[in-house]
Amino acid sequence: MSNSQDSDNVLPAAPAKVIKTLVAPVRALFVGDASAGVLLILVAAAALIVANSPLAEQYYELFHDALYPAASFKLNTWHLWINDGLMAIFFFVVGLEVKREMIEGQLSTAEQRRLPGLAAVAGMAMPAVIFVLIVGGKSQVLHGWAIPAATDIAFAMGVMGLLGNRVPASLRLFLLTVAIVDDIGAVLIIAVFYTANLQGLWLVFAALVVGVMIALNRMKVSSMPAYIALSLVLWYCVLHSGVHATIAGVAAALTIPMYSKDGKSILGRMEHALAPWSAYLIVPVFGFANAGVHMGGLGWEGVFAPLPLAIGAGLFFGKQLGIFSCIAVADRIGFAPRPKNASWPEIWGVSILCGIGFTMSLFIGELAFPGAGKLAMEHREEAKIGILGGSILSATLGYIVLRLTTQHSEEDEQDEGDSTASA
């Protein structure tokens, strides 16, 4: 009787375990860290399909046809509104996240900033070096040197999210902090190297608005409508100043106070309210508007031209080489220890994931080759090929390396339980 009862208890659990095993990877796609990254993958795939379908012309016209004369307002296409308008909100959220991390988060002390900061700098410098080495003296494409320097937080964290708890928490935190410092570097690059035709009067107006926002911060003013209204004014001033309008998002975010007089987190409330809109609407819309590239017009010569090769190699080889070697040297000389509980193969896998440059790389690519001329358009298309190629390779190999070199904690507990039961 007891054997019969035991079998009754055990047999139903087997199908349940099988179903759970089969469903787990699918569920992982749409929960936690993975969801935003998977959405970006789907959006990029959709953009490529549409751009190479009979709807290609309509796709281009949707985003690039003028909505009204440019004399009325300089953002006269959906593409400009997305890149200069919506993306300012994305940069605002980035600025909020950076400020929170710098004040009371994972970048709040010199010790915490040491390794991620060094790794991020090396991870931006090495791709740029590889880019320059490949394109050589082709001055017309050298302007795109910063394209492979950026890491896409959502995409990289999404791929890591697919692995569940297999990856040590310390490595998740390391990837996030490297990507945040990377974003700071990308913002500085945009502000310094992709700014032209400065308009002094508009810059003065922008500085005055920032001054007012800082004064409100000092006085502990907690009115979110006031900060939002001033942020919009700042964006308008920066838009006309010659500095890219998205920099206004970061500048405005840095003036938002952490706490009000009654101790409530103003910055936290803003970040919590805007982060989902940024991750699940703004970034996907930007990706769909910018990732579509018509492959038929490029041919094999365009796909393997110096520009896409330099970008792809910079993302795939440059990122992992710069970050991994930096961590190894810092750990060896005692400057900063490697992430806790992480093996060197796991660190290599995360270093590879940092080569996913989708959102920020696409954004810099648009800035690097502006204009409606044929050559500029060809360079933008080639840049997209390099970004997508390097990002896909980095995502695929990074996932494989981490999958093969990490051990799921739940599986460990399951194994221990099975061993105890059998004993």
Short mmCIF file of C-alpha atoms in Angstrom, two decimals:
data_model
loop_
_atom_site.label_atom_id
_atom_site.label_comp_id
_atom_site.label_asym_id
_atom_site.label_seq_id
_atom_site.Cartn_x
_atom_site.Cartn_y
_atom_site.Cartn_z
CA MET A 1 0.00 0.00 0.00
CA SER A 2 2.74 2.42 0.92
CA ASN A 3 4.47 1.85 -2.42
CA SER A 4 1.21 2.59 -4.22
CA GLN A 5 0.71 5.78 -2.22
CA ASP A 6 4.30 6.88 -2.88
CA SER A 7 3.87 6.37 -6.62
CA ASP A 8 0.64 8.34 -6.55
CA ASN A 9 2.50 11.23 -4.95
CA VAL A 10 5.52 11.11 -7.24
CA LEU A 11 4.05 10.49 -10.69
CA PRO A 12 1.90 13.64 -10.95
CA ALA A 13 4.94 15.75 -10.04
CA ALA A 14 6.90 14.51 -13.06
CA PRO A 15 4.64 16.03 -15.75
CA ALA A 16 4.45 19.23 -13.69
CA LYS A 17 8.24 19.42 -13.58
CA VAL A 18 8.46 18.83 -17.34
CA ILE A 19 5.88 21.53 -18.04
CA LYS A 20 7.65 23.95 -15.71
CA THR A 21 10.95 23.26 -17.47
CA LEU A 22 9.40 23.85 -20.89
CA VAL A 23 7.52 26.98 -19.89
CA ALA A 24 10.35 28.63 -17.92
CA PRO A 25 12.35 29.93 -20.95
CA VAL A 26 9.16 31.33 -22.54
CA ARG A 27 8.09 32.99 -19.28
CA ALA A 28 11.58 34.45 -18.90
CA LEU A 29 11.12 36.35 -22.15
CA PHE A 30 8.39 38.54 -20.72
CA VAL A 31 9.23 39.07 -17.07
CA GLY A 32 11.97 40.79 -15.12
CA ASP A 33 15.10 42.07 -16.81
CA ALA A 34 14.43 40.22 -20.07
CA SER A 35 11.21 41.89 -21.22
CA ALA A 36 12.54 45.26 -22.36
CA GLY A 37 15.50 43.64 -24.13
CA VAL A 38 13.33 41.08 -25.91
CA LEU A 39 10.97 43.85 -27.00
CA LEU A 40 13.94 45.67 -28.56
CA ILE A 41 14.97 42.50 -30.40
CA LEU A 42 11.45 42.11 -31.81
CA VAL A 43 11.30 45.78 -32.78
CA ALA A 44 14.66 45.62 -34.58
CA ALA A 45 13.56 42.50 -36.44
CA ALA A 46 10.27 44.16 -37.42
CA ALA A 47 12.09 47.26 -38.70
CA LEU A 48 14.42 45.14 -40.84
CA ILE A 49 11.53 43.11 -42.25
CA VAL A 50 9.46 46.17 -43.13
CA ALA A 51 12.48 48.02 -44.63
CA ASN A 52 13.07 45.07 -46.97
CA SER A 53 9.44 44.42 -47.86
CA PRO A 54 7.05 46.01 -50.37
CA LEU A 55 6.25 48.48 -47.57
CA ALA A 56 9.81 49.87 -47.57
CA GLU A 57 8.86 53.11 -49.32
CA GLN A 58 5.94 53.74 -46.99
CA TYR A 59 8.20 52.99 -44.01
CA TYR A 60 10.68 55.64 -45.12
CA GLU A 61 7.97 58.19 -45.98
CA LEU A 62 6.26 57.69 -42.61
CA PHE A 63 9.29 58.86 -40.69
CA HIS A 64 11.01 61.23 -43.13
CA ASP A 65 8.30 63.05 -45.09
CA ALA A 66 7.79 66.64 -43.94
CA LEU A 67 4.76 67.23 -41.72
CA TYR A 68 4.94 71.00 -42.31
CA PRO A 69 7.55 73.50 -43.58
CA ALA A 70 10.81 73.54 -41.59
CA ALA A 71 10.45 77.31 -41.28
CA SER A 72 7.45 76.73 -38.98
CA PHE A 73 9.42 74.52 -36.61
CA LYS A 74 12.71 72.73 -37.16
CA LEU A 75 11.35 69.33 -36.07
CA ASN A 76 9.16 68.81 -39.12
CA THR A 77 9.30 64.98 -39.50
CA TRP A 78 8.36 62.12 -37.20
CA HIS A 79 11.99 60.99 -37.35
CA LEU A 80 13.18 64.33 -35.94
CA TRP A 81 10.45 64.38 -33.30
CA ILE A 82 11.46 60.89 -32.17
CA ASN A 83 15.22 61.51 -32.17
CA ASP A 84 15.22 65.06 -30.79
CA GLY A 85 11.97 65.02 -28.83
CA LEU A 86 11.05 61.61 -27.45
CA MET A 87 14.69 60.66 -26.90
CA ALA A 88 15.10 63.72 -24.68
CA ILE A 89 12.76 61.91 -22.25
CA PHE A 90 14.93 58.80 -22.52
CA PHE A 91 18.00 60.89 -21.65
CA PHE A 92 16.05 62.53 -18.81
CA VAL A 93 15.43 59.06 -17.32
CA VAL A 94 19.10 58.20 -17.82
CA GLY A 95 20.04 61.40 -15.99
CA LEU A 96 17.70 60.57 -13.10
CA GLU A 97 19.18 57.08 -12.83
CA VAL A 98 22.75 58.39 -12.93
CA LYS A 99 22.05 60.99 -10.22
CA ARG A 100 20.36 58.44 -7.95
CA GLU A 101 23.23 55.98 -8.36
CA MET A 102 25.84 58.69 -7.75
CA ILE A 103 24.17 59.97 -4.57
CA GLU A 104 22.94 56.85 -2.81
CA GLY A 105 23.30 53.92 -5.19
CA GLN A 106 26.01 51.69 -6.62
CA LEU A 107 28.21 54.63 -7.68
CA SER A 108 27.97 56.61 -4.44
CA THR A 109 31.48 55.86 -3.13
CA ALA A 110 34.91 56.02 -4.74
CA GLU A 111 35.42 52.32 -4.07
CA GLN A 112 32.18 51.39 -5.81
CA ARG A 113 32.95 53.62 -8.80
CA ARG A 114 36.51 52.39 -9.26
CA LEU A 115 36.11 49.15 -11.24
CA PRO A 116 32.94 49.99 -13.26
CA GLY A 117 34.34 53.42 -14.11
CA LEU A 118 37.68 52.06 -15.28
CA ALA A 119 36.03 49.21 -17.19
CA ALA A 120 33.57 51.57 -18.88
CA VAL A 121 36.36 53.92 -20.01
CA ALA A 122 38.40 51.01 -21.37
CA GLY A 123 35.24 49.61 -22.97
CA MET A 124 34.68 52.89 -24.81
CA ALA A 125 38.30 53.55 -25.78
CA MET A 126 39.14 50.15 -27.26
CA PRO A 127 36.20 50.05 -29.73
CA ALA A 128 37.12 53.57 -30.88
CA VAL A 129 40.74 52.50 -31.42
CA ILE A 130 39.69 49.43 -33.41
CA PHE A 131 37.30 51.58 -35.46
CA VAL A 132 40.06 54.04 -36.38
CA LEU A 133 42.52 51.24 -37.21
CA ILE A 134 40.05 49.60 -39.62
CA VAL A 135 38.80 52.70 -41.44
CA GLY A 136 42.34 54.07 -41.68
CA GLY A 137 42.57 57.39 -43.45
CA LYS A 138 38.99 57.44 -44.72
CA SER A 139 38.22 60.83 -43.21
CA GLN A 140 34.63 60.82 -44.44
CA VAL A 141 33.72 57.99 -42.04
CA LEU A 142 36.09 58.79 -39.17
CA HIS A 143 33.34 60.94 -37.70
CA GLY A 144 31.62 57.72 -36.65
CA TRP A 145 34.41 56.67 -34.25
CA ALA A 146 32.08 56.87 -31.21
CA ILE A 147 29.34 54.64 -32.65
CA PRO A 148 30.74 51.36 -31.20
CA ALA A 149 31.61 52.97 -27.86
CA ALA A 150 28.18 52.67 -26.23
CA THR A 151 26.41 49.77 -24.46
CA ASP A 152 22.64 49.29 -24.56
CA ILE A 153 21.46 48.76 -20.96
CA ALA A 154 18.03 47.30 -21.78
CA PHE A 155 19.30 44.95 -24.49
CA ALA A 156 22.26 43.66 -22.45
CA MET A 157 20.25 43.25 -19.25
CA GLY A 158 17.53 41.57 -21.30
CA VAL A 159 19.89 38.90 -22.59
CA MET A 160 21.22 38.37 -19.07
CA GLY A 161 17.63 38.17 -17.80
CA LEU A 162 17.03 35.19 -20.08
CA LEU A 163 19.52 33.25 -17.95
CA GLY A 164 17.43 33.65 -14.80
CA ASN A 165 19.48 33.25 -11.62
CA ARG A 166 22.34 31.45 -13.31
CA VAL A 167 24.44 34.63 -13.35
CA PRO A 168 25.87 35.82 -9.99
CA ALA A 169 24.17 38.91 -8.58
CA SER A 170 27.53 40.67 -8.46
CA LEU A 171 27.89 40.37 -12.24
CA ARG A 172 24.39 41.70 -12.84
CA LEU A 173 25.24 44.70 -10.70
CA PHE A 174 28.58 45.12 -12.47
CA LEU A 175 26.96 45.10 -15.93
CA LEU A 176 24.39 47.65 -14.81
CA THR A 177 26.94 50.03 -13.29
CA VAL A 178 29.28 49.74 -16.30
CA ALA A 179 26.35 50.56 -18.60
CA ILE A 180 25.40 53.57 -16.45
CA VAL A 181 28.95 54.96 -16.53
CA ASP A 182 28.97 54.15 -20.25
CA ASP A 183 25.85 56.28 -20.68
CA ILE A 184 27.56 59.17 -18.91
CA GLY A 185 30.47 58.86 -21.34
CA ALA A 186 28.13 58.71 -24.34
CA VAL A 187 26.33 61.86 -23.20
CA LEU A 188 29.66 63.69 -22.84
CA ILE A 189 30.74 62.50 -26.29
CA ILE A 190 27.50 63.77 -27.84
CA ALA A 191 27.83 67.12 -26.09
CA VAL A 192 31.50 67.65 -26.99
CA PHE A 193 32.02 65.98 -30.37
CA TYR A 194 28.60 66.12 -32.05
CA THR A 195 27.77 69.76 -31.49
CA ALA A 196 27.99 72.31 -34.29
CA ASN A 197 26.91 75.86 -35.16
CA LEU A 198 26.51 77.02 -31.58
CA GLN A 199 24.02 79.81 -31.00
CA GLY A 200 25.29 81.91 -28.09
CA LEU A 201 22.01 83.61 -27.19
CA TRP A 202 20.10 80.32 -26.94
CA LEU A 203 22.92 78.88 -24.81
CA VAL A 204 22.58 81.85 -22.45
CA PHE A 205 18.81 81.25 -22.21
CA ALA A 206 19.44 77.55 -21.51
CA ALA A 207 21.98 78.40 -18.79
CA LEU A 208 19.47 80.77 -17.16
CA VAL A 209 16.80 78.06 -17.09
CA VAL A 210 19.25 75.58 -15.55
CA GLY A 211 20.13 78.25 -12.97
CA VAL A 212 16.46 78.66 -12.04
CA MET A 213 16.05 74.88 -11.70
CA ILE A 214 19.14 74.66 -9.48
CA ALA A 215 17.74 77.49 -7.33
CA LEU A 216 14.45 75.61 -6.94
CA ASN A 217 16.43 72.54 -5.92
CA ARG A 218 18.36 74.52 -3.29
CA MET A 219 15.10 75.90 -1.89
CA LYS A 220 13.71 72.34 -1.63
CA VAL A 221 10.82 73.17 -3.95
CA SER A 222 8.95 69.92 -4.53
CA SER A 223 6.54 70.94 -7.29
CA MET A 224 6.93 68.42 -10.10
CA PRO A 225 4.85 70.51 -12.54
CA ALA A 226 7.34 73.37 -12.07
CA TYR A 227 10.31 71.16 -12.89
CA ILE A 228 8.51 69.61 -15.88
CA ALA A 229 7.56 73.02 -17.27
CA LEU A 230 11.12 74.33 -16.90
CA SER A 231 12.49 71.13 -18.44
CA LEU A 232 10.37 71.74 -21.54
CA VAL A 233 11.62 75.34 -21.74
CA LEU A 234 15.19 74.11 -21.37
CA TRP A 235 14.66 71.54 -24.13
CA TYR A 236 13.36 74.27 -26.47
CA CYS A 237 16.36 76.49 -25.76
CA VAL A 238 18.89 73.69 -26.22
CA LEU A 239 17.14 72.57 -29.42
CA HIS A 240 17.94 75.96 -30.96
CA SER A 241 21.40 76.31 -29.42
CA GLY A 242 23.35 73.92 -31.65
CA VAL A 243 23.88 71.44 -28.77
CA HIS A 244 21.83 68.30 -29.37
CA ALA A 245 18.43 68.66 -27.74
CA THR A 246 18.68 65.40 -25.81
CA ILE A 247 21.44 66.91 -23.63
CA ALA A 248 18.68 69.05 -22.13
CA GLY A 249 17.15 65.86 -20.73
CA VAL A 250 20.29 65.00 -18.79
CA ALA A 251 20.85 68.59 -17.62
CA ALA A 252 17.27 68.88 -16.38
CA ALA A 253 17.43 65.51 -14.59
CA LEU A 254 20.52 66.53 -12.64
CA THR A 255 18.64 69.51 -11.15
CA ILE A 256 15.78 67.39 -9.78
CA PRO A 257 16.08 67.19 -5.95
CA MET A 258 16.44 63.77 -4.39
CA TYR A 259 14.04 64.57 -1.54
CA SER A 260 11.47 67.21 -0.64
CA LYS A 261 11.27 68.97 2.72
CA ASP A 262 8.99 66.24 4.07
CA GLY A 263 11.44 63.51 3.07
CA LYS A 264 9.58 62.22 0.01
CA SER A 265 11.74 61.18 -2.95
CA ILE A 266 10.90 63.51 -5.83
CA LEU A 267 13.56 62.03 -8.10
CA GLY A 268 12.45 58.50 -7.26
CA ARG A 269 8.82 59.28 -8.08
CA MET A 270 9.79 60.79 -11.43
CA GLU A 271 12.05 57.89 -12.32
CA HIS A 272 9.44 55.33 -11.28
CA ALA A 273 6.77 57.09 -13.36
CA LEU A 274 8.86 57.60 -16.51
CA ALA A 275 11.06 54.48 -16.63
CA PRO A 276 8.35 52.13 -18.00
CA TRP A 277 7.35 54.65 -20.68
CA SER A 278 10.99 55.00 -21.68
CA ALA A 279 11.71 51.26 -21.78
CA TYR A 280 8.48 50.04 -23.35
CA LEU A 281 7.45 52.91 -25.62
CA ILE A 282 10.12 55.52 -26.34
CA VAL A 283 13.09 53.21 -26.92
CA PRO A 284 11.09 50.71 -29.03
CA VAL A 285 9.63 53.53 -31.15
CA PHE A 286 13.15 54.92 -31.62
CA GLY A 287 14.43 51.46 -32.52
CA PHE A 288 11.69 50.88 -35.08
CA ALA A 289 12.26 54.31 -36.66
CA ASN A 290 16.04 53.91 -36.86
CA ALA A 291 16.91 50.21 -37.18
CA GLY A 292 15.31 49.63 -40.57
CA VAL A 293 17.96 49.33 -43.28
CA HIS A 294 17.29 48.34 -46.90
CA MET A 295 19.75 45.54 -47.60
CA GLY A 296 19.06 45.36 -51.32
CA GLY A 297 20.60 48.74 -52.02
CA LEU A 298 23.83 47.99 -50.18
CA GLY A 299 24.95 44.67 -51.65
CA TRP A 300 27.86 42.65 -50.27
CA GLU A 301 30.25 45.54 -50.88
CA GLY A 302 28.19 47.74 -48.59
CA VAL A 303 27.80 45.06 -45.91
CA PHE A 304 31.55 44.43 -45.76
CA ALA A 305 32.63 48.03 -46.32
CA PRO A 306 35.14 49.54 -43.85
CA LEU A 307 32.45 51.43 -41.90
CA PRO A 308 30.19 48.49 -40.92
CA LEU A 309 33.22 46.27 -40.33
CA ALA A 310 34.82 48.88 -38.07
CA ILE A 311 31.62 49.33 -36.06
CA GLY A 312 30.90 45.60 -35.80
CA ALA A 313 34.48 44.77 -34.83
CA GLY A 314 34.56 47.65 -32.35
CA LEU A 315 31.43 46.39 -30.60
CA PHE A 316 32.24 42.68 -30.71
CA PHE A 317 36.01 42.63 -30.21
CA GLY A 318 36.73 46.08 -28.76
CA LYS A 319 34.21 45.97 -25.92
CA GLN A 320 35.15 42.55 -24.59
CA LEU A 321 38.89 43.16 -25.02
CA GLY A 322 38.80 46.55 -23.29
CA ILE A 323 36.54 45.55 -20.39
CA PHE A 324 37.91 42.06 -19.70
CA SER A 325 41.58 43.10 -19.85
CA CYS A 326 40.83 46.11 -17.63
CA ILE A 327 39.19 43.90 -14.97
CA ALA A 328 42.06 41.39 -15.15
CA VAL A 329 44.75 44.04 -14.72
CA ALA A 330 42.86 45.90 -11.96
CA ASP A 331 42.36 42.65 -10.03
CA ARG A 332 45.95 41.51 -10.55
CA ILE A 333 47.57 44.72 -9.32
CA GLY A 334 45.08 45.12 -6.46
CA PHE A 335 43.55 48.36 -7.75
CA ALA A 336 40.02 46.93 -7.65
CA PRO A 337 38.88 43.34 -7.03
CA ARG A 338 36.83 41.48 -9.62
CA PRO A 339 33.07 41.04 -8.90
CA LYS A 340 32.33 38.64 -6.04
CA ASN A 341 31.56 34.96 -6.74
CA ALA A 342 32.32 35.46 -10.44
CA SER A 343 34.67 33.21 -12.39
CA TRP A 344 36.83 34.53 -15.20
CA PRO A 345 34.73 32.77 -17.90
CA GLU A 346 31.62 34.43 -16.45
CA ILE A 347 33.35 37.83 -16.46
CA TRP A 348 34.32 37.22 -20.08
CA GLY A 349 30.69 36.44 -20.93
CA VAL A 350 29.48 39.70 -19.37
CA SER A 351 32.27 41.60 -21.14
CA ILE A 352 30.95 40.22 -24.43
CA LEU A 353 27.40 41.33 -23.59
CA CYS A 354 28.70 44.88 -23.21
CA GLY A 355 29.21 44.80 -26.99
CA ILE A 356 25.46 45.18 -27.50
CA GLY A 357 25.24 48.80 -28.60
CA PHE A 358 21.80 49.04 -30.16
CA THR A 359 20.00 52.17 -28.89
CA MET A 360 22.84 54.57 -28.11
CA SER A 361 24.92 53.40 -31.08
CA LEU A 362 22.03 53.99 -33.48
CA PHE A 363 21.54 57.41 -31.92
CA ILE A 364 25.20 58.40 -32.32
CA GLY A 365 25.15 57.01 -35.87
CA GLU A 366 22.41 59.47 -36.76
CA LEU A 367 24.47 62.32 -35.30
CA ALA A 368 27.73 61.22 -36.92
CA PHE A 369 26.38 61.32 -40.49
CA PRO A 370 23.67 64.01 -40.63
CA GLY A 371 21.99 65.38 -43.71
CA ALA A 372 19.85 64.18 -46.59
CA GLY A 373 22.69 63.70 -49.10
CA LYS A 374 23.23 60.34 -50.77
CA LEU A 375 26.63 59.76 -49.14
CA ALA A 376 25.35 60.59 -45.65
CA MET A 377 22.40 58.24 -46.12
CA GLU A 378 24.70 55.44 -47.31
CA HIS A 379 26.92 55.92 -44.28
CA ARG A 380 23.91 55.77 -41.94
CA GLU A 381 22.72 52.56 -43.58
CA GLU A 382 26.19 51.00 -43.37
CA ALA A 383 26.45 52.09 -39.73
CA LYS A 384 23.18 50.31 -38.95
CA ILE A 385 24.52 47.11 -40.52
CA GLY A 386 27.63 47.29 -38.32
CA ILE A 387 25.59 48.06 -35.18
CA LEU A 388 23.11 45.24 -35.74
CA GLY A 389 25.84 42.77 -36.72
CA GLY A 390 28.10 43.56 -33.77
CA SER A 391 25.18 43.62 -31.33
CA ILE A 392 23.75 40.31 -32.52
CA LEU A 393 27.15 38.60 -32.35
CA SER A 394 27.77 40.00 -28.87
CA ALA A 395 24.33 38.98 -27.62
CA THR A 396 24.61 35.46 -29.05
CA LEU A 397 28.15 34.65 -27.92
CA GLY A 398 27.68 36.35 -24.55
CA TYR A 399 24.56 34.29 -23.89
CA ILE A 400 26.28 31.05 -24.93
CA VAL A 401 29.35 31.70 -22.77
CA LEU A 402 27.26 32.55 -19.70
CA ARG A 403 24.93 29.62 -20.32
CA LEU A 404 27.87 27.21 -20.42
CA THR A 405 29.87 28.67 -17.54
CA THR A 406 27.23 29.49 -14.91
CA GLN A 407 25.24 27.22 -12.60
CA HIS A 408 21.58 27.93 -11.73
CA SER A 409 21.21 28.28 -7.95
CA GLU A 410 17.74 26.70 -8.05
CA GLU A 411 19.22 23.69 -9.85
CA ASP A 412 21.84 23.39 -7.11
CA GLU A 413 19.14 23.36 -4.45
CA GLN A 414 17.11 20.86 -6.45
CA ASP A 415 20.14 18.56 -6.78
CA GLU A 416 20.85 18.78 -3.05
CA GLY A 417 17.22 17.95 -2.27
CA ASP A 418 17.24 14.97 -4.62
CA SER A 419 20.49 13.68 -3.08
CA THR A 420 19.06 13.98 0.45
CA ALA A 421 15.86 12.20 -0.53
CA SER A 422 17.70 9.32 -2.21
CA ALA A 423 20.01 8.94 0.81
#
